[in-house]
Every structure is written in C-alpha cells, then in structure tokens.
Coordinates of C-alpha atoms in Angstrom, one line a residue:
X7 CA 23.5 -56.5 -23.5
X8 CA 20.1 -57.5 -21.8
X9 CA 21.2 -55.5 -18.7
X10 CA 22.2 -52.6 -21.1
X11 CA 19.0 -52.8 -22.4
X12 CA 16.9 -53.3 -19.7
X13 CA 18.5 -49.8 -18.2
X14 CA 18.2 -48.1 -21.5
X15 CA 14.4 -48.8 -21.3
X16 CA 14.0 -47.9 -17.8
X17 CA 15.9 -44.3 -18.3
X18 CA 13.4 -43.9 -21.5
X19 CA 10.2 -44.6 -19.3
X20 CA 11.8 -42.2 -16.9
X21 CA 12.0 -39.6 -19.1
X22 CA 8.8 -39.8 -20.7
X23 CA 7.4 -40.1 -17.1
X24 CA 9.3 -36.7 -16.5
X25 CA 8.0 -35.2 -19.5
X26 CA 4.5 -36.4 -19.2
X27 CA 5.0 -34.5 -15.2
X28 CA 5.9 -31.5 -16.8
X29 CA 3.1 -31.4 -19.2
X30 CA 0.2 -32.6 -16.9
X31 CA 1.6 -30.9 -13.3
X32 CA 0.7 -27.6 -14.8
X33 CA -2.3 -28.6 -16.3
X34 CA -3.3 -30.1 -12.6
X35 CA -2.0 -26.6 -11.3
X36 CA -3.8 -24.3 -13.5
X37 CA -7.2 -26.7 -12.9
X38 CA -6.7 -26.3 -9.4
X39 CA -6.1 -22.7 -9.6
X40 CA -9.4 -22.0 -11.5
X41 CA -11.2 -24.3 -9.1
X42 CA -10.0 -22.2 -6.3
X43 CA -10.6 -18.8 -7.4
X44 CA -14.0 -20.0 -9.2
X45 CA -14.9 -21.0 -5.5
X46 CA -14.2 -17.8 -3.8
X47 CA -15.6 -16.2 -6.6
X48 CA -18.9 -18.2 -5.3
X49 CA -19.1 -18.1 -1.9
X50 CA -17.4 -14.6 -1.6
X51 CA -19.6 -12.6 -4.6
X52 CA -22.1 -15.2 -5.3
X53 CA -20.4 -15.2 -8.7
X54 CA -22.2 -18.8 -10.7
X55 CA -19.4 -20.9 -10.8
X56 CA -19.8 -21.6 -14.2
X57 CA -20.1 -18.4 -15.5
X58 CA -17.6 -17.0 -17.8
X59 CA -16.4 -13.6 -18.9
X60 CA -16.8 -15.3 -22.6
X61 CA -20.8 -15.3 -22.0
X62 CA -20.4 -11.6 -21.4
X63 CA -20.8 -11.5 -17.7
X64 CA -18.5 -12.0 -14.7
X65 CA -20.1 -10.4 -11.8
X66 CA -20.6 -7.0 -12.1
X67 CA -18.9 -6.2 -15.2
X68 CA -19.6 -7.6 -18.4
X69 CA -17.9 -7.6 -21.9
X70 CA -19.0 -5.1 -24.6
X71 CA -18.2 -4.6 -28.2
X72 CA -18.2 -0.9 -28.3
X73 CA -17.1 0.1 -24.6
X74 CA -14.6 -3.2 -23.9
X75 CA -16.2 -3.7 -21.1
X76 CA -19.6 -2.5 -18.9
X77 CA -21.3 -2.4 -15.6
X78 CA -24.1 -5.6 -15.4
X79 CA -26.9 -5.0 -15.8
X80 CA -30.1 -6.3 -12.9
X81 CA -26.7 -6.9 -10.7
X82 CA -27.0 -7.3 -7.1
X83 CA -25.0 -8.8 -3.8
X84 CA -24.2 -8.2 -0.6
X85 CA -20.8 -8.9 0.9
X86 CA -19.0 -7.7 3.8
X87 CA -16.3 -4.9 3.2
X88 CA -13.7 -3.1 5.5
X89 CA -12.7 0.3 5.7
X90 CA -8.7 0.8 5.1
X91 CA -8.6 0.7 9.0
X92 CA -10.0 -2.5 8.9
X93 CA -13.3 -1.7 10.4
X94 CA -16.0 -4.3 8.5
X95 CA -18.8 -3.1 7.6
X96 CA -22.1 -4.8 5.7
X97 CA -22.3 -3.6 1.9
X98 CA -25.8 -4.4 -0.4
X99 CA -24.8 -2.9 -3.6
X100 CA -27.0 -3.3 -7.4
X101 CA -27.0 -2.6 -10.6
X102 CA -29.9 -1.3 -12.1
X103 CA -31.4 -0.8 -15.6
X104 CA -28.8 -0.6 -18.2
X105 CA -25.9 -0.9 -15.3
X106 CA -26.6 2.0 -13.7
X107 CA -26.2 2.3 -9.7
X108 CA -29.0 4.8 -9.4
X109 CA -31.6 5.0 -12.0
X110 CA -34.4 7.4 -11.4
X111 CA -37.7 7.8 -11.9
X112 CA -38.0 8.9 -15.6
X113 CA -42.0 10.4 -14.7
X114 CA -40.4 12.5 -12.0
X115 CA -40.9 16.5 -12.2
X116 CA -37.5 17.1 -10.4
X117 CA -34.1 18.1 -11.9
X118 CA -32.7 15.1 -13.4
X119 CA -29.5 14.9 -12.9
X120 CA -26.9 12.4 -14.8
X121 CA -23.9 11.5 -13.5
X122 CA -20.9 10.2 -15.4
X123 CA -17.5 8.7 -13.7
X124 CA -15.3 5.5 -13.4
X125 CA -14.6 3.4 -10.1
X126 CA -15.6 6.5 -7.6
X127 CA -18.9 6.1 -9.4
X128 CA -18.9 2.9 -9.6
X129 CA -18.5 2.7 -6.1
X130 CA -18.6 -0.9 -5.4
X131 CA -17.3 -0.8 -1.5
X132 CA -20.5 1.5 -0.7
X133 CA -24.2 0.0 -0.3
X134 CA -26.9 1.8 -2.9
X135 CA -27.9 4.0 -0.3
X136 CA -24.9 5.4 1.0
X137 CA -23.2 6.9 -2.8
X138 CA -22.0 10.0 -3.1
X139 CA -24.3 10.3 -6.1
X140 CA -27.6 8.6 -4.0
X141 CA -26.6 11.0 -0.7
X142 CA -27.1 14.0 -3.6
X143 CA -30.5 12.7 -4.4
X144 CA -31.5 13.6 -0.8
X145 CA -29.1 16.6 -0.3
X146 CA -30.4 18.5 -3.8
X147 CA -33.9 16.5 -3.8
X148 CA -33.1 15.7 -7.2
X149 CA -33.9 12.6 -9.4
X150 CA -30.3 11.0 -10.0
X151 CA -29.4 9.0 -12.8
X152 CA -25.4 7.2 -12.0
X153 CA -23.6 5.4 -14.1
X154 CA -20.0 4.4 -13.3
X155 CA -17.8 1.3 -13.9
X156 CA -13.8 0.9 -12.7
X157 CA -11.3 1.5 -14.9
X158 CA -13.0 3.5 -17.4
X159 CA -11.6 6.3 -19.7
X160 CA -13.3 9.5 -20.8
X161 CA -13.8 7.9 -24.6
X162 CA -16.0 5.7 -22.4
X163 CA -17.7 7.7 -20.7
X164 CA -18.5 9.9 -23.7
X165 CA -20.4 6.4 -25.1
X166 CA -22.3 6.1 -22.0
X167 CA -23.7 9.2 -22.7
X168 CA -24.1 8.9 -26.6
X169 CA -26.1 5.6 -25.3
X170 CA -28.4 7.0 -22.5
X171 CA -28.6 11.1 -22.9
X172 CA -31.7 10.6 -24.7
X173 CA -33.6 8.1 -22.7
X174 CA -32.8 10.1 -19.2
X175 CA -33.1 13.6 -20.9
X176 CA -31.1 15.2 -18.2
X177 CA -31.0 18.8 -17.3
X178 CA -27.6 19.1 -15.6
X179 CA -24.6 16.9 -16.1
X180 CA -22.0 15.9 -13.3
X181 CA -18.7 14.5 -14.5
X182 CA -16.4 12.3 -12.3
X183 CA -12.7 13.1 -13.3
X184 CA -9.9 11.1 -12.4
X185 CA -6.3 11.5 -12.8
X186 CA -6.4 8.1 -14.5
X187 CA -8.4 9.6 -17.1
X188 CA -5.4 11.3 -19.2
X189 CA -3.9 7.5 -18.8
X190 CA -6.4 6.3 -20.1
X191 CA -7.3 7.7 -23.2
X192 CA -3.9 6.9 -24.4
X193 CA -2.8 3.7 -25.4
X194 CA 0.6 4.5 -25.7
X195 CA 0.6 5.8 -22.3
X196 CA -1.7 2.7 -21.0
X197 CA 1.1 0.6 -22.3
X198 CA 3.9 2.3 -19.8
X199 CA 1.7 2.6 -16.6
X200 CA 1.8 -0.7 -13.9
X201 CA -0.9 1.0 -11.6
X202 CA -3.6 2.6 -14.2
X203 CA -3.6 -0.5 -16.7
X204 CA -6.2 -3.3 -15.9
X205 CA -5.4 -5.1 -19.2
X206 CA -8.5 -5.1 -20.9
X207 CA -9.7 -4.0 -24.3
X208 CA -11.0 -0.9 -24.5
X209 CA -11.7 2.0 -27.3
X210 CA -9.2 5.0 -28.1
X211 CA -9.4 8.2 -29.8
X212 CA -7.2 8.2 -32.5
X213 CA -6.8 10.8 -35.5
X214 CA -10.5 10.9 -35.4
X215 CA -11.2 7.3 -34.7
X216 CA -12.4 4.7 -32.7
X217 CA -10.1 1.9 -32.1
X218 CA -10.5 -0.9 -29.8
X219 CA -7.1 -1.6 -28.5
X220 CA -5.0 -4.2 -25.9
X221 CA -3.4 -1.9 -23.3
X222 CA -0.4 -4.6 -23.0
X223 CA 2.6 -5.3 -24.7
X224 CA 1.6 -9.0 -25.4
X225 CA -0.2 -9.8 -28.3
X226 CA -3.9 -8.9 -28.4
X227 CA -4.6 -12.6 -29.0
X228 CA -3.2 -14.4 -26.1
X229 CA -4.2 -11.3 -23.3
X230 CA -8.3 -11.4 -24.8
X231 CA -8.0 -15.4 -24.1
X232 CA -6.7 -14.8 -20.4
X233 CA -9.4 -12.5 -19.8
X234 CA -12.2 -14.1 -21.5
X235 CA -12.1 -18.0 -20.6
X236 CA -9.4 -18.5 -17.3
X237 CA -10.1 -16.4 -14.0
X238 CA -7.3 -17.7 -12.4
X239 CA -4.8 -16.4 -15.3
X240 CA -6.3 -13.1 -15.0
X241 CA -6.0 -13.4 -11.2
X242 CA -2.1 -14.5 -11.5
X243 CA -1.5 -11.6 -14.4
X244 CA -3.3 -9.0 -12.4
X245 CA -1.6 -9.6 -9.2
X246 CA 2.0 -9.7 -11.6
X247 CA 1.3 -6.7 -12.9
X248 CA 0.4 -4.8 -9.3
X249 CA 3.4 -6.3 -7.6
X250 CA 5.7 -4.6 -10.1
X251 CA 3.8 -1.6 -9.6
X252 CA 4.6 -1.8 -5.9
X253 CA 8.3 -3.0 -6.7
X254 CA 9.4 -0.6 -9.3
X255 CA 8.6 2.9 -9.9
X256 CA 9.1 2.5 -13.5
X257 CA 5.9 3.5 -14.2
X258 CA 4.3 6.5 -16.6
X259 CA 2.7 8.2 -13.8
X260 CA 6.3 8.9 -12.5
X261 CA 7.6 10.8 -15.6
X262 CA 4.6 12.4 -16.1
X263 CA 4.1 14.0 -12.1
X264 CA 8.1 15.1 -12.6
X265 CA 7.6 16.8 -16.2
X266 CA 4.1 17.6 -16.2
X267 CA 3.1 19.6 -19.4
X268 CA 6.4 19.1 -20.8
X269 CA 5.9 15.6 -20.9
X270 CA 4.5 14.6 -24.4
X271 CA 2.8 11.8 -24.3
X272 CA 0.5 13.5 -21.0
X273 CA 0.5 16.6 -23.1
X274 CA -0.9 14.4 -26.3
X275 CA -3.0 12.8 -23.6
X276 CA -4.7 16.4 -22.5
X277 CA -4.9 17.0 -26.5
X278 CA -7.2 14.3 -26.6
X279 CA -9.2 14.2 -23.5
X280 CA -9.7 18.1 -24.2
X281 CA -11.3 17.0 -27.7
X282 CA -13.2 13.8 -25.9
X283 CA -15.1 16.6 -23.4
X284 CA -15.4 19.6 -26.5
X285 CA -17.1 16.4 -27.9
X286 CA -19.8 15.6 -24.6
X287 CA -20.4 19.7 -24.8
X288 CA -21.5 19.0 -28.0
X289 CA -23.4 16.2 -26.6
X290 CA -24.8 17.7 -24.5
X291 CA -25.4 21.3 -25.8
X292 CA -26.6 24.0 -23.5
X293 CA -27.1 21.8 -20.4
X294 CA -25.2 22.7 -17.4
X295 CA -22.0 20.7 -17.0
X296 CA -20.4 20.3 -13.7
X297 CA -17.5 18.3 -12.8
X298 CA -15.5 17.4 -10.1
X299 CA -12.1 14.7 -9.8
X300 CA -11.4 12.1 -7.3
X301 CA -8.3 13.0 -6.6
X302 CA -5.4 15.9 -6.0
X303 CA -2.6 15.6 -7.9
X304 CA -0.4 18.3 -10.7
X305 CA -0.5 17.9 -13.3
X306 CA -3.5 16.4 -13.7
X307 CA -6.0 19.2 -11.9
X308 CA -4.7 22.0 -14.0
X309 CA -5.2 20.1 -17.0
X310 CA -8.8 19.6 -15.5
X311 CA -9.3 23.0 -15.0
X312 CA -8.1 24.3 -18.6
X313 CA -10.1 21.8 -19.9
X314 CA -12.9 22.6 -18.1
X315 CA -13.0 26.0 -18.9
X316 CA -12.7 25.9 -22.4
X317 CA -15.6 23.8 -22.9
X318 CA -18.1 26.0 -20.0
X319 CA -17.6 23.3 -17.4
X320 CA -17.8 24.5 -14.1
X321 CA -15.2 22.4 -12.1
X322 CA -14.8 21.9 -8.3
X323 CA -11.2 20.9 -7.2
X324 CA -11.7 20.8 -3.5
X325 CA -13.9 17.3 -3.5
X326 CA -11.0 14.8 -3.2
X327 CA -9.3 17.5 -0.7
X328 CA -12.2 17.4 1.2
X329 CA -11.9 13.7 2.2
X330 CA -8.1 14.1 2.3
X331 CA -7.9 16.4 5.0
X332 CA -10.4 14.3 7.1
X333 CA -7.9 11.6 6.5
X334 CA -5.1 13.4 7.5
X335 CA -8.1 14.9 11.1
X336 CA -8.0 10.8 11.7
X337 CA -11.1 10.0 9.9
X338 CA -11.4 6.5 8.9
X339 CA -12.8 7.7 5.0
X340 CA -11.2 5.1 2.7
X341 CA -12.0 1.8 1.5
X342 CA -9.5 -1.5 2.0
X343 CA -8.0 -0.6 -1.3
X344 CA -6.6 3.1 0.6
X345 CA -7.7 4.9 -2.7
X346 CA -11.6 4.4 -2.9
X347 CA -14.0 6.0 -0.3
X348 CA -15.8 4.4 2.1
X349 CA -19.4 5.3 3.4
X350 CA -17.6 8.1 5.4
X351 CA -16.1 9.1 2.5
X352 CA -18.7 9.3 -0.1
X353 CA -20.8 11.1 2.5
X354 CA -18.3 14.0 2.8
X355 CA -18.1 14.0 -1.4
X356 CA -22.0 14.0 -1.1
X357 CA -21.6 17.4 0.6
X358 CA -18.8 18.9 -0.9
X359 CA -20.7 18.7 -3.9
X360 CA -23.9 19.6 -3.0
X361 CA -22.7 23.1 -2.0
X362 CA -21.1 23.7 -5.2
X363 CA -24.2 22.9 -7.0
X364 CA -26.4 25.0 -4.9
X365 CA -24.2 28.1 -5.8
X366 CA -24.2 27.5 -9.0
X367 CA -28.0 27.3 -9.0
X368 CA -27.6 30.5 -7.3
X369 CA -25.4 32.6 -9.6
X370 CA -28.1 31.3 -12.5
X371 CA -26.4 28.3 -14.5
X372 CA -30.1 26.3 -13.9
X373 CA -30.6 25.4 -17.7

C-alpha cells in the first residue's frame, strides 16, 4: 500500500506540474511575445517601450473618445521604407499641430486649402516633403492644411472637419475618397469584410446618431482590452484576421464588386455616406469642394460620382488611374504594402490633381 501510495502521489504532483505548465507556458509565451514586439516597436519606430495604447498614444495614432482613434499629435520619426519592388528608400515623416501632416501658415494671404482623407492622406511611407498634398503646396502655391489617418471612415472625417474648419478657415476643400469608405461607414458591413476591418472602435451613422461601435463579432469588451493594453495580441489578431483575407474570399467586398447597387447592405452603405457628405456641404457651405478617390474600382466610383454631384462636388476619377497605368508602363509607384503610393506615386497624384484644380479655377468655381 506504501508503493500504491507513493505512485498515487507522484502521478498527482505530475499532474499538477502539467497543469501548472499549461497555465504559466502561455503566460511565459504571451510575455515573451509582448517583449518582442515592444522591442521592434523601439528600435524599429522609436515607439517608448513602455508606452501603451491605454495612455492614448501608440506611435502615430492615438485613442479618442469621439473619433475611436486619431493621428498624434507633435509626432515624428524617421525609418527606412521600401517601394513594393523592394527599392529602400529613407522616410522622415511628422505630425504636426493637432495631427495634421501639413499644417500651414494660418497669417498666410494664399488660398488655403484643407485636405481631408484616410491612409493615402495619412501617407505614412512618404517623408513630409514628398505628399501628394505637400507636392500641391508647391504645384498650386497654395497654403495646405492635411489631415489624414489609416483606416478612417467618412463619419470621421466629417468630425475632423466639425473640429478644425473654423481654426483653418479654408477656402477650398479637397476630399480623399476611398473605396473603403462605403465599408466603412457601415457596421454591419465592417463586420463581414476581412481586408477593410482594422478592429477598432470607431463612430457610425445610425438613424441619425452617433454610435461608437466594435467592428468584430467578439464582444466589445474583450476586442477594446486587446487593443488597449497587449500589442502582441493585436499583432497576433491582426495578422489572423489578414491571413484569412488572403485565404478565403469570403469577404464583403466580393458580394458587393459582383452585385454592385443591387447589393443592400453597399446600397444602405451609399445611403449613408451620401447623407455623411450632404452633411460636410452643409459644413462647409458655399466653399468649393473637390474630391478625388484612391482607387478604381465599380461600384464604388459611380457611387462617388452620384454622390458627388448631388452635393456640388466636383470629382476627379482619373487620380488612382493615373498611378495605375504607370504601374502597369513599369513604374516602381507603390509602397511595400502594393496598395499605398510611394514618393513616385504621390508625385504623379500631386499632378494629376493639380491640373484638375487649375481648371476648375479656370471655369470660375474660386469661392
């Protein structure tokens, strides 16, 4: 009975060894994990390593109540990026007042010029000085005012402007579209995309109101904690969530580029993005606003254009075609990511754009 004993006790210890593994291994792991991508995050970006998204800031975006999230403000690095050919090139990008990539002089006497947009705007791969939006300082000599940040919706976009119209005082308006814009003013439609959905909280028109909603199926609760307090954890459900996106085409966007307007959830989708922009012509009042989108694809440019011309924007569809068909001429004009522009990129934009808006100076739209 000792001997029986004696084993008995040595199979409990065993499991409790076992269950005290299981418990602490992925403890150890998800330390490590953090450690690692805390580091990088460090030496890489110059990110503190201490900082946390739950202070507000984690590099150049930083948490807000209203927007979800926002570009950081007095933000600056420099890094090396490559081009999608994998040409590196040195990158000294910054963050200005309020966020803003370009923020004039507000004593100047030239057109001011405001320009509204998402990740094109944003336009992190591309030093200060080489933006599509800075290039149109030079090209218009015109005092530019930018404010972008990735993954942003038109809802968004419309509160940056709410926020700032009145400090800046523009004259003319430029608006970055993006396909991802009808994505993402839809939770509903958020929820079914694997490429347009970055996880985060972020406002939605609804009936008439302002909701701050989670994009993803799992509970608000446990997808806020990931992205507030664990970088690694929103490293490991990022990278999830964009390897199904490669793996599967059961996404949104799918449906939607088969059906187009007969698709109703992008047709509720262009309901509201059409009310989001009546809303910044309201804004805005008899300003000039111009707008152009990032990139070619039905049914998402003739929503643009119907949407456009209800609310007396004048909108340019040839931008994104533009650097396309230098693509296609062997022009290395993306970023590492294939979908953003590089410095050859944004500099084509820059000039696709300023012949647009010197027409329509011409034809007499100068407010």
């Amino acid at each position: 009975s000792h001997r029986i004993g004696s084993a008995m006790a040595r199979r409990f210890a065993m499991v409790g060894a076992l269950g005290v593994a299981t418990v602490v291994s992925p403890a150890i792991m998800l330390g490590l994990g953090e450690l690692t991508i805390r580091s990088i995050h460090l030496l890489r970006d110059g990110i503190p390593f201490f900082e946390s998204v739950d202070g507000g800031r984690v590099g150049p975006i930083s948490l807000d109540q209203e927007l979800g999230w926002k570009a950081t403000e007095h933000y600056q690095e420099t890094l090396i990026e490559r081009t999608n050919a994998g040409r590196p090139y040195s990158v000294r990008r910054s963050q200005k007042q309020y966020g803003f990539r370009q923020f004039g002089d507000l004593d100047s006497k030239k057109m001011r010029l405001l320009v509204i947009g998402d990740s094109f705007t944003h336009a992190t791969a591309v030093s200060d000085d080489r933006t599509y939006h800075a290039l149109l300082a030079q090209l218009l000599d015109v005092e530019v005012f930018a404010y972008g940040a990735g993954g942003y919706g038109t809802l968004q976009e419309l509160m940056i402007l709410d926020r700032y119209i009145d400090i800046i005082r523009p004259d003319v308006i430029l608006w970055q579209y993006c396909a991802n814009d009808f994505i993402n003013n839809d939770n509903e439609l958020e929820r079914l995309s694997l490429v347009n959905n970055n996880g985060w909280v972020r406002p939605y028109l609804q009936k008439g109101q302002v909701l701050l909603l989670s994009p993803k199926e799992s509970s608000l609760q446990v997808r806020e904690w990931i992205n507030r307090r664990s970088r690694f954890l929103y490293f490991v459900v990022s990278r999830i969530d964009r390897l199904r996106a490669v793996r599967t085409r059961d996404t949104v966007e799918v449906a939607i580029e088969s059906e187009g307007m007969r698709h109703p959830g992008f047709l509720r989708a262009v309901g509201v993005t059409d009310e989001l922009m009546g809303r910044v012509r309201k804004k805005v009042g008899n300003r000039s606003i111009m707008a152009f989108n990032c990139m070619r694809a039905e049914p998402y440019d003739q929503a643009f254009r119907d949407i456009s011309a209800r609310h007396g924007i004048a909108y340019w569809d040839d931008v994104a075609s533009v650097v396309l068909e230098a693509h296609h001429r062997g022009e290395d004009v993306y970023a590492a990511d294939g979908g953003h522009w590089n410095e050859r990129g944004h500099q084509l934009a820059a000039e696709a754009i300023a012949s647009h808006f010197r027409a329509e100076m011409r034809t007499g739209t100068r407010p």
